[in-house]
Short mmCIF file of C-alpha atoms in Angstrom, two decimals:
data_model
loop_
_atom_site.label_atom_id
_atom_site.label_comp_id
_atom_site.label_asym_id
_atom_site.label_seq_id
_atom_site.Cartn_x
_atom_site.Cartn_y
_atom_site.Cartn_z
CA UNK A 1 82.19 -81.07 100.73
CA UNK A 2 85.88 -81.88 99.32
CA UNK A 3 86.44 -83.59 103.29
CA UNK A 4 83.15 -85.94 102.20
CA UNK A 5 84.70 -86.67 99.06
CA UNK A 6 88.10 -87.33 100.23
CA UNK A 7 86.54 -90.00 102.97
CA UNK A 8 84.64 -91.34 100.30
CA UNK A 9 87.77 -91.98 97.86
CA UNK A 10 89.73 -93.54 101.17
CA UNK A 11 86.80 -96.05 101.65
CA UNK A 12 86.58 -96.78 98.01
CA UNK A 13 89.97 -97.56 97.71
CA UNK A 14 89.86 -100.10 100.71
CA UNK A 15 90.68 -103.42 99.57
CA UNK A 16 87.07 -105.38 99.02
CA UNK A 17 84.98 -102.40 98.94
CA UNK A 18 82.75 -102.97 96.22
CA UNK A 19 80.34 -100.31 96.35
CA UNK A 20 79.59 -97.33 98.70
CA UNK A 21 75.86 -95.14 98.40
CA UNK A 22 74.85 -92.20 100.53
CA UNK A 23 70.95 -92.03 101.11
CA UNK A 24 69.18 -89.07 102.59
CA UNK A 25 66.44 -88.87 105.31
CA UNK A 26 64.03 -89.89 101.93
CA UNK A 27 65.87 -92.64 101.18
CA UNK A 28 67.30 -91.15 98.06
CA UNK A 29 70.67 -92.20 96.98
CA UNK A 30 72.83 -88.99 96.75
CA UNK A 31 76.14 -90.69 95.76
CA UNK A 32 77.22 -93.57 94.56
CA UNK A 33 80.01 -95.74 92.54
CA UNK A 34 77.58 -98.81 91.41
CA UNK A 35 75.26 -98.32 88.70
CA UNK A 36 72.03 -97.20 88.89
CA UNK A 37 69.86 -100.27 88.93
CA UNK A 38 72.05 -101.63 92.17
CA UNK A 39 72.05 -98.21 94.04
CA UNK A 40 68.06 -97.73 93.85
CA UNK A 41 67.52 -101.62 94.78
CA UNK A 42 69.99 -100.86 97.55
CA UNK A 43 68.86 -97.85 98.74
CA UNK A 44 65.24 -99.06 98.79
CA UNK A 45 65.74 -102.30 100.93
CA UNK A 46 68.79 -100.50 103.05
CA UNK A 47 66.51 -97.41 103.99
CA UNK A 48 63.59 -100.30 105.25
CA UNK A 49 65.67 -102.04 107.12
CA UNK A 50 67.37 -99.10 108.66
CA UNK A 51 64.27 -97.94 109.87
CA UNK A 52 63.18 -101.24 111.59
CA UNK A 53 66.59 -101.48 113.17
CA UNK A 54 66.24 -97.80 114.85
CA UNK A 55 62.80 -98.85 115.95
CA UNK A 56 63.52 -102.00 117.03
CA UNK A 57 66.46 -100.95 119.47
CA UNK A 58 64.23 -98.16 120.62
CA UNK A 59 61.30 -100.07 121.55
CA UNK A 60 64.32 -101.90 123.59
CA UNK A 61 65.14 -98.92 125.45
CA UNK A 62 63.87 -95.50 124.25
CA UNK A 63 67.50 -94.00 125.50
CA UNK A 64 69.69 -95.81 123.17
CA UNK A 65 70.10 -95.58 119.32
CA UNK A 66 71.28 -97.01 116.66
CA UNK A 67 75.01 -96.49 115.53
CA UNK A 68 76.15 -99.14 113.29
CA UNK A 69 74.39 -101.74 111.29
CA UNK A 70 76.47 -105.04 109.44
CA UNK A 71 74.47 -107.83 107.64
CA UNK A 72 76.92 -110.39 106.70
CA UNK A 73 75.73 -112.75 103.96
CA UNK A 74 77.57 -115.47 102.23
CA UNK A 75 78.68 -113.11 99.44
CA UNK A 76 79.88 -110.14 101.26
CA UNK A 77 79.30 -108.06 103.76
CA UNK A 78 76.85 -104.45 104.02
CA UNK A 79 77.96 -101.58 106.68
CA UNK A 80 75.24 -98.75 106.98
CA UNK A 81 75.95 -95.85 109.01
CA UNK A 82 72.82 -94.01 109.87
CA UNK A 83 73.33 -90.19 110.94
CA UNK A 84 70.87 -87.80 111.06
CA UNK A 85 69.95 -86.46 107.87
CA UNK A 86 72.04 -89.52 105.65
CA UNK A 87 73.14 -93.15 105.58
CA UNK A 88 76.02 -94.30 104.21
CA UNK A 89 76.33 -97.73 102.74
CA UNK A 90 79.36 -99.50 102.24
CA UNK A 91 79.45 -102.91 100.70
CA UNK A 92 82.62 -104.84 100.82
CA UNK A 93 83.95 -108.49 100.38
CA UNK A 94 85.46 -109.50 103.49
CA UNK A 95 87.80 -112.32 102.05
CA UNK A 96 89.64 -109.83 99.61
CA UNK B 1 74.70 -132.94 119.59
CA UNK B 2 72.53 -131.22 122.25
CA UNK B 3 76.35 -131.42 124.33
CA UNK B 4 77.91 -129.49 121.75
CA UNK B 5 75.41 -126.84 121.82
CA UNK B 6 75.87 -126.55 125.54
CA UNK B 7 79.35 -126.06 125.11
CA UNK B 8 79.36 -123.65 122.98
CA UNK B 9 76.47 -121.07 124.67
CA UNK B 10 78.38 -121.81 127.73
CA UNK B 11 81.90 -120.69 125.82
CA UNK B 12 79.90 -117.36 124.13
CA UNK B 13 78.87 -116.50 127.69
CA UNK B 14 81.77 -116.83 129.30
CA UNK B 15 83.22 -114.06 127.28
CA UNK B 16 83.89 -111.00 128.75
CA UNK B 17 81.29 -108.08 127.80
CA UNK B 18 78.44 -110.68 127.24
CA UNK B 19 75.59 -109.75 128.66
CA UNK B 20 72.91 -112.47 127.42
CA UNK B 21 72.48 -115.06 125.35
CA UNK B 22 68.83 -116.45 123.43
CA UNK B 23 67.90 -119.08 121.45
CA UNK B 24 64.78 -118.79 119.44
CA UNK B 25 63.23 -122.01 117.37
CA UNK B 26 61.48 -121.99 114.36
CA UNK B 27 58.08 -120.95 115.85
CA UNK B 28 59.43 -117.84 117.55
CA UNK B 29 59.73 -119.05 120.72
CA UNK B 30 63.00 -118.48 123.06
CA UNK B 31 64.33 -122.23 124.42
CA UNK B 32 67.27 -120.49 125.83
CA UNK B 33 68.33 -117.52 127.60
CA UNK B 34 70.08 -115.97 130.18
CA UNK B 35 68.07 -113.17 130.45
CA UNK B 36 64.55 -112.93 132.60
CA UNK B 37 61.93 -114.00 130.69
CA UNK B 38 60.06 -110.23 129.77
CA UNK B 39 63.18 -108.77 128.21
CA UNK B 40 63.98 -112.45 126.50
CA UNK B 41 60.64 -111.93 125.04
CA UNK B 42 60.85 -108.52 123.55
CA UNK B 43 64.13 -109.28 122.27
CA UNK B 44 63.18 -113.00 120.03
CA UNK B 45 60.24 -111.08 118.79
CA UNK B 46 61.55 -107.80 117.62
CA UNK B 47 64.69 -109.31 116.48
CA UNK B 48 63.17 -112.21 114.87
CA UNK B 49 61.55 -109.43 112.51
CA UNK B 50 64.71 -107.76 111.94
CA UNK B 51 66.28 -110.59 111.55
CA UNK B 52 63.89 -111.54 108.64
CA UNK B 53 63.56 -108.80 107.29
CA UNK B 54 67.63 -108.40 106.66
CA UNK B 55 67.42 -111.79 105.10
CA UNK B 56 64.95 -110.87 102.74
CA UNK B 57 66.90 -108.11 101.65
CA UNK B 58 69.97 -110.00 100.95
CA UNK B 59 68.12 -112.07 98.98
CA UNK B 60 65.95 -109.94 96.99
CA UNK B 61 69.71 -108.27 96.04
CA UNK B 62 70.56 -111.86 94.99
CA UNK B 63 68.73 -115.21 95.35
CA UNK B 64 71.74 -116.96 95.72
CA UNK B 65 73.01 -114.94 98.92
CA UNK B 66 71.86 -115.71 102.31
CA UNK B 67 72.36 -113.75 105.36
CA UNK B 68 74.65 -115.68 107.43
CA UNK B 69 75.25 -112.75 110.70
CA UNK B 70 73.44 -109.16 111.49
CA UNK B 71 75.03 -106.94 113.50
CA UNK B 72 73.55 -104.28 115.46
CA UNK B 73 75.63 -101.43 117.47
CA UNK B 74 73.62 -99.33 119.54
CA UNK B 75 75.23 -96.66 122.15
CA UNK B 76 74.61 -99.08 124.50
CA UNK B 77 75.68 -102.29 123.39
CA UNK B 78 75.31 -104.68 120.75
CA UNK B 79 73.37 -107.30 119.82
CA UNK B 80 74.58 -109.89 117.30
CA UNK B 81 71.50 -112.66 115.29
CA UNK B 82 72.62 -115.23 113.61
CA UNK B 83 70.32 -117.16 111.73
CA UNK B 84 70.75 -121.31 111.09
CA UNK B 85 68.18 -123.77 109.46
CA UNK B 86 65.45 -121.32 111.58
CA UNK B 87 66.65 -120.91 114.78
CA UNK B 88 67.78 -117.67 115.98
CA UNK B 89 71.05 -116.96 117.96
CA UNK B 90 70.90 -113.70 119.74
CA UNK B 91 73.76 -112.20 121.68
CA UNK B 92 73.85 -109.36 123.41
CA UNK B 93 77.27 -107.54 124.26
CA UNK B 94 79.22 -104.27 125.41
CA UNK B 95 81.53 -103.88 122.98
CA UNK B 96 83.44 -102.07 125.47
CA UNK B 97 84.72 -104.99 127.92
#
């Protein structure tokens, strides 16, 4: 547990990082440094589109998977890494 | 303007690692690819869900945003949609090369 929170301070103090949320299987948000509003509206659209990403690649080729996700908007920039049993979301401002 | 988009698909294929490239209008359809036409099919409609559907998302977070590249890293490859004035650039790439 202290090795998750001690990756968890190093990406927080990343230059840009605004905000990083950890979501389990449910899509529950676990963790998080934004307020609570942000992390459920997060959580909720992040988990969807997870989801459909996994799917989509699989349909693709049932052998692969899905390691990464970025959307890059205007504003900034959202990282997801799915595992197994979590997701961790990272949102960052690329320019800073 | 239809010379400058040549040039440029041409450039983004010439890259090492790249292993197709699509173009998808506003309807869905592809109107360019490198691929055979099955798999070029599969991947403008899946992706052109995905695609929307990570658009929406940026924009339900905040009206104002817009989703300008989505990124997708598989153990495979990856496949990279941009979005402009709806069309659909799809690349597909190992990462690797």
């Amino acid at each position: 547990m202290a090795e998750v929170e001690e990756t968890l301070k190093r990406i927080q103090s990343q230059k840009g990082v605004q905000g990083i949320i950890v979501v389990n299987s449910e899509g529950i948000p676990i963790k998080t440094t934004l307020d609570n509003s942000s992390t459920v509206q997060y959580a909720g659209l992040i988990h969807q589109l997870v989801l459909k990403a996994r799917s989509t690649i699989r349909d693709i080729d049932p052998q692969n998977d899905l390691l990464f996700l970025r959307v890059r908007s205007k504003k900034n920039e959202i990282m997801i890494a799915p595992d197994k049993d979590y997701f961790l979301i990272v949102i960052q401002n690329p320019s800073a | 303007m239809k010379v400058d988009v040549e040039g440029t698909l041409k450039r983004i294929e010439s890259y090492k690692g790249v292993i197709g490239t699509i173009v998808v209008n506003a309807e869905g359809i592809p109107i360019r690819s490198t691929l055979d036409n099955s798999t070029t099919v599969q991947y403008a409609g899946l992706l052109r869900h995905l695609a929307a559907m990570a658009r929406s998302s940026v924009r339900d977070i905040d009206p104002q945003n817009d989703l300008t590249v989505l990124r997708i890293h598989s153990k495979k490859y990856e496949i990279m949609v941009a979005p402009e004035n709806n069309y659909l650039l799809i690349v597909i790439q190992n990462p690797c090369e």
